Amino acid sequence: MSNIDRTTRTRLGILDAAWDLIAEQGASASIAEIAAAAGITRQSVYVHFGSRGGLLMALLKRADDRGEIFEMFATALSEKDPATRLEAALDAWLAFVPDIMPVARDLVRLRSTDDDVAAAWKDRMDELLGVWRQVAKSLARDKALAEGWTQAEAADFIWTSSSVQTYDLLTSDRGWTHKRACKAVKRGVSRTILAS
């Protein structure tokens, strides 16, 4: 096997071990603990990712890749009907949220006290907001935004209404089922920003 294949395999092994450890223990897991879980040295983690922040960034991107979330968004954006397009994009995201929740919940909690966590979280949320901006732009293009909504405001509203934090409050704090939370978020967003 080539060095590139071995390197890729090692990186993915570190990311998978880090995901499992963080899901179990929280995002404050140390590089030493992650290295031990992956069966490598601390130095190897730094060689592959440069810093704890680089590891966290790669970890979140790996989750996106495994969940194929951006492929699902692309499919949703290809829908011709604006209401169907919005619903398909929300369906894609809300189906993905439970998969990332064990790690996302802890990252949200730690981002105010940990610069590496904050940078990794901001990177992923900025990319997600970019998707919602594409959705809002497509709705505006099709004259499907309700009166008074700008593209930017619609994107912000979708991003906030469908956030990990909103989903977590509904399902964990209020005990809603996944199905009920998804239905309410989609209905709330659609009724609020789409033209009648």
GROMACS .gro file of C-alpha atoms in nm:
model
  196
    1MET     CA    1   0.000   0.000   0.000
    2SER     CA    2   0.132   0.344  -0.086
    3ASN     CA    3   0.227   0.613   0.166
    4ILE     CA    4  -0.068   0.823   0.051
    5ASP     CA    5  -0.310   0.538   0.122
    6ARG     CA    6  -0.150   0.471   0.461
    7THR     CA    7  -0.159   0.841   0.545
    8THR     CA    8  -0.524   0.870   0.449
    9ARG     CA    9  -0.609   0.556   0.644
   10THR     CA   10  -0.427   0.693   0.951
   11ARG     CA   11  -0.605   1.030   0.927
   12LEU     CA   12  -0.944   0.865   0.898
   13GLY     CA   13  -0.862   0.633   1.189
   14ILE     CA   14  -0.771   0.933   1.405
   15LEU     CA   15  -1.091   1.115   1.306
   16ASP     CA   16  -1.311   0.813   1.374
   17ALA     CA   17  -1.145   0.752   1.712
   18ALA     CA   18  -1.178   1.121   1.799
   19TRP     CA   19  -1.548   1.121   1.704
   20ASP     CA   20  -1.620   0.817   1.921
   21LEU     CA   21  -1.424   0.956   2.215
   22ILE     CA   22  -1.580   1.303   2.195
   23ALA     CA   23  -1.928   1.153   2.160
   24GLU     CA   24  -1.861   0.951   2.476
   25GLN     CA   25  -1.655   1.193   2.689
   26GLY     CA   26  -1.711   1.537   2.540
   27ALA     CA   27  -1.516   1.783   2.327
   28SER     CA   28  -1.273   1.855   2.609
   29ALA     CA   29  -1.105   1.519   2.535
   30SER     CA   30  -0.731   1.579   2.510
   31ILE     CA   31  -0.504   1.511   2.213
   32ALA     CA   32  -0.330   1.247   2.427
   33GLU     CA   33  -0.662   1.070   2.488
   34ILE     CA   34  -0.752   1.086   2.121
   35ALA     CA   35  -0.408   0.955   2.022
   36ALA     CA   36  -0.441   0.666   2.268
   37ALA     CA   37  -0.787   0.582   2.135
   38ALA     CA   38  -0.647   0.579   1.780
   39GLY     CA   39  -0.345   0.372   1.885
   40ILE     CA   40  -0.089   0.634   1.782
   41THR     CA   41   0.131   0.895   1.948
   42ARG     CA   42   0.029   1.251   2.031
   43GLN     CA   43   0.292   1.372   1.789
   44SER     CA   44   0.127   1.175   1.508
   45VAL     CA   45  -0.198   1.362   1.567
   46TYR     CA   46  -0.010   1.693   1.536
   47VAL     CA   47   0.170   1.572   1.223
   48HIS     CA   48  -0.161   1.494   1.055
   49PHE     CA   49  -0.368   1.792   1.176
   50GLY     CA   50  -0.125   2.061   1.294
   51SER     CA   51  -0.320   2.156   1.606
   52ARG     CA   52  -0.619   2.064   1.818
   53GLY     CA   53  -0.816   2.318   1.616
   54GLY     CA   54  -0.710   2.152   1.291
   55LEU     CA   55  -0.824   1.817   1.428
   56LEU     CA   56  -1.163   1.956   1.532
   57MET     CA   57  -1.210   2.124   1.193
   58ALA     CA   58  -1.126   1.800   1.011
   59LEU     CA   59  -1.352   1.607   1.247
   60LEU     CA   60  -1.654   1.821   1.162
   61LYS     CA   61  -1.577   1.808   0.788
   62ARG     CA   62  -1.549   1.428   0.815
   63ALA     CA   63  -1.898   1.416   0.967
   64ASP     CA   64  -2.026   1.625   0.674
   65ASP     CA   65  -1.860   1.388   0.427
   66ARG     CA   66  -1.989   1.073   0.599
   67GLY     CA   67  -2.341   1.211   0.609
   68GLU     CA   68  -2.316   1.335   0.249
   69ILE     CA   69  -2.499   1.646   0.365
   70PHE     CA   70  -2.373   1.874   0.090
   71GLU     CA   71  -2.468   1.621  -0.179
   72MET     CA   72  -2.818   1.611  -0.029
   73PHE     CA   73  -2.831   1.992  -0.029
   74ALA     CA   74  -2.731   1.996  -0.397
   75THR     CA   75  -3.015   1.755  -0.476
   76ALA     CA   76  -3.259   1.972  -0.280
   77LEU     CA   77  -3.146   2.286  -0.462
   78SER     CA   78  -3.222   2.120  -0.796
   79GLU     CA   79  -3.594   2.098  -0.712
   80LYS     CA   80  -3.796   2.319  -0.946
   81ASP     CA   81  -4.080   2.407  -0.708
   82PRO     CA   82  -3.967   2.663  -0.445
   83ALA     CA   83  -4.168   2.514  -0.157
   84THR     CA   84  -4.045   2.163  -0.241
   85ARG     CA   85  -3.688   2.296  -0.267
   86LEU     CA   86  -3.705   2.453   0.079
   87GLU     CA   87  -3.863   2.144   0.232
   88ALA     CA   88  -3.607   1.911   0.070
   89ALA     CA   89  -3.317   2.122   0.202
   90LEU     CA   90  -3.467   2.126   0.551
   91ASP     CA   91  -3.534   1.751   0.531
   92ALA     CA   92  -3.170   1.688   0.438
   93TRP     CA   93  -3.037   1.898   0.726
   94LEU     CA   94  -3.282   1.776   0.990
   95ALA     CA   95  -3.213   1.411   0.899
   96PHE     CA   96  -2.842   1.480   0.953
   97VAL     CA   97  -2.871   1.662   1.287
   98PRO     CA   98  -2.932   1.353   1.507
   99ASP     CA   99  -2.616   1.192   1.367
  100ILE     CA  100  -2.399   1.485   1.473
  101MET     CA  101  -2.585   1.571   1.794
  102PRO     CA  102  -2.361   1.376   2.038
  103VAL     CA  103  -2.059   1.584   1.934
  104ALA     CA  104  -2.236   1.905   1.828
  105ARG     CA  105  -2.404   1.947   2.168
  106ASP     CA  106  -2.067   1.952   2.341
  107LEU     CA  107  -1.906   2.179   2.083
  108VAL     CA  108  -2.188   2.430   2.128
  109ARG     CA  109  -2.135   2.417   2.503
  110LEU     CA  110  -1.757   2.467   2.483
  111ARG     CA  111  -1.732   2.723   2.206
  112SER     CA  112  -1.749   3.020   2.444
  113THR     CA  113  -1.449   2.896   2.644
  114ASP     CA  114  -1.236   2.712   2.387
  115ASP     CA  115  -1.095   2.903   2.087
  116ASP     CA  116  -1.025   2.584   1.888
  117VAL     CA  117  -1.382   2.463   1.933
  118ALA     CA  118  -1.518   2.810   1.849
  119ALA     CA  119  -1.315   2.828   1.527
  120ALA     CA  120  -1.416   2.479   1.415
  121TRP     CA  121  -1.782   2.541   1.493
  122LYS     CA  122  -1.782   2.880   1.318
  123ASP     CA  123  -1.625   2.729   1.008
  124ARG     CA  124  -1.897   2.465   0.976
  125MET     CA  125  -2.182   2.700   1.063
  126ASP     CA  126  -2.058   2.958   0.811
  127GLU     CA  127  -2.065   2.690   0.543
  128LEU     CA  128  -2.416   2.586   0.648
  129LEU     CA  129  -2.531   2.948   0.641
  130GLY     CA  130  -2.391   2.964   0.287
  131VAL     CA  131  -2.627   2.683   0.188
  132TRP     CA  132  -2.925   2.862   0.341
  133ARG     CA  133  -2.819   3.174   0.149
  134GLN     CA  134  -2.828   2.974  -0.174
  135VAL     CA  135  -3.175   2.847  -0.083
  136ALA     CA  136  -3.298   3.200   0.001
  137LYS     CA  137  -3.146   3.338  -0.321
  138SER     CA  138  -3.327   3.071  -0.521
  139LEU     CA  139  -3.655   3.152  -0.346
  140ALA     CA  140  -3.610   3.523  -0.419
  141ARG     CA  141  -3.527   3.444  -0.782
  142ASP     CA  142  -3.856   3.253  -0.807
  143LYS     CA  143  -4.041   3.534  -0.628
  144ALA     CA  144  -4.134   3.287  -0.354
  145LEU     CA  145  -4.026   3.493  -0.050
  146ALA     CA  146  -4.305   3.648   0.151
  147GLU     CA  147  -4.335   4.026   0.136
  148GLY     CA  148  -4.085   4.206   0.356
  149TRP     CA  149  -3.821   3.932   0.360
  150THR     CA  150  -3.475   3.995   0.219
  151GLN     CA  151  -3.258   3.705   0.104
  152ALA     CA  152  -3.018   3.765   0.394
  153GLU     CA  153  -3.293   3.773   0.655
  154ALA     CA  154  -3.458   3.461   0.514
  155ALA     CA  155  -3.126   3.273   0.524
  156ASP     CA  156  -3.064   3.386   0.882
  157PHE     CA  157  -3.414   3.276   0.981
  158ILE     CA  158  -3.378   2.931   0.824
  159TRP     CA  159  -3.032   2.888   0.979
  160THR     CA  160  -3.156   2.981   1.325
  161SER     CA  161  -3.488   2.795   1.313
  162SER     CA  162  -3.325   2.470   1.199
  163SER     CA  163  -3.013   2.498   1.414
  164VAL     CA  164  -2.869   2.218   1.624
  165GLN     CA  165  -2.954   2.426   1.930
  166THR     CA  166  -3.323   2.460   1.834
  167TYR     CA  167  -3.347   2.089   1.753
  168ASP     CA  168  -3.180   2.000   2.083
  169LEU     CA  169  -3.415   2.222   2.284
  170LEU     CA  170  -3.718   2.063   2.122
  171THR     CA  171  -3.607   1.699   2.141
  172SER     CA  172  -3.400   1.694   2.461
  173ASP     CA  173  -3.539   1.971   2.678
  174ARG     CA  174  -3.904   1.947   2.567
  175GLY     CA  175  -3.910   1.575   2.485
  176TRP     CA  176  -4.044   1.611   2.130
  177THR     CA  177  -3.988   1.322   1.890
  178HIS     CA  178  -3.758   1.372   1.595
  179LYS     CA  179  -4.056   1.354   1.359
  180ARG     CA  180  -4.255   1.616   1.551
  181ALA     CA  181  -3.958   1.854   1.578
  182CYS     CA  182  -3.883   1.826   1.205
  183LYS     CA  183  -4.245   1.881   1.108
  184ALA     CA  184  -4.274   2.189   1.332
  185VAL     CA  185  -3.948   2.344   1.210
  186LYS     CA  186  -4.039   2.290   0.845
  187ARG     CA  187  -4.391   2.423   0.892
  188GLY     CA  188  -4.268   2.725   1.088
  189VAL     CA  189  -4.003   2.818   0.834
  190SER     CA  190  -4.227   2.761   0.531
  191ARG     CA  191  -4.525   2.953   0.670
  192THR     CA  192  -4.304   3.240   0.779
  193ILE     CA  193  -4.084   3.306   0.476
  194LEU     CA  194  -4.274   3.171   0.177
  195ALA     CA  195  -4.521   3.383  -0.015
  196SER     CA  196  -4.880   3.257   0.012
   0.00000   0.00000   0.00000
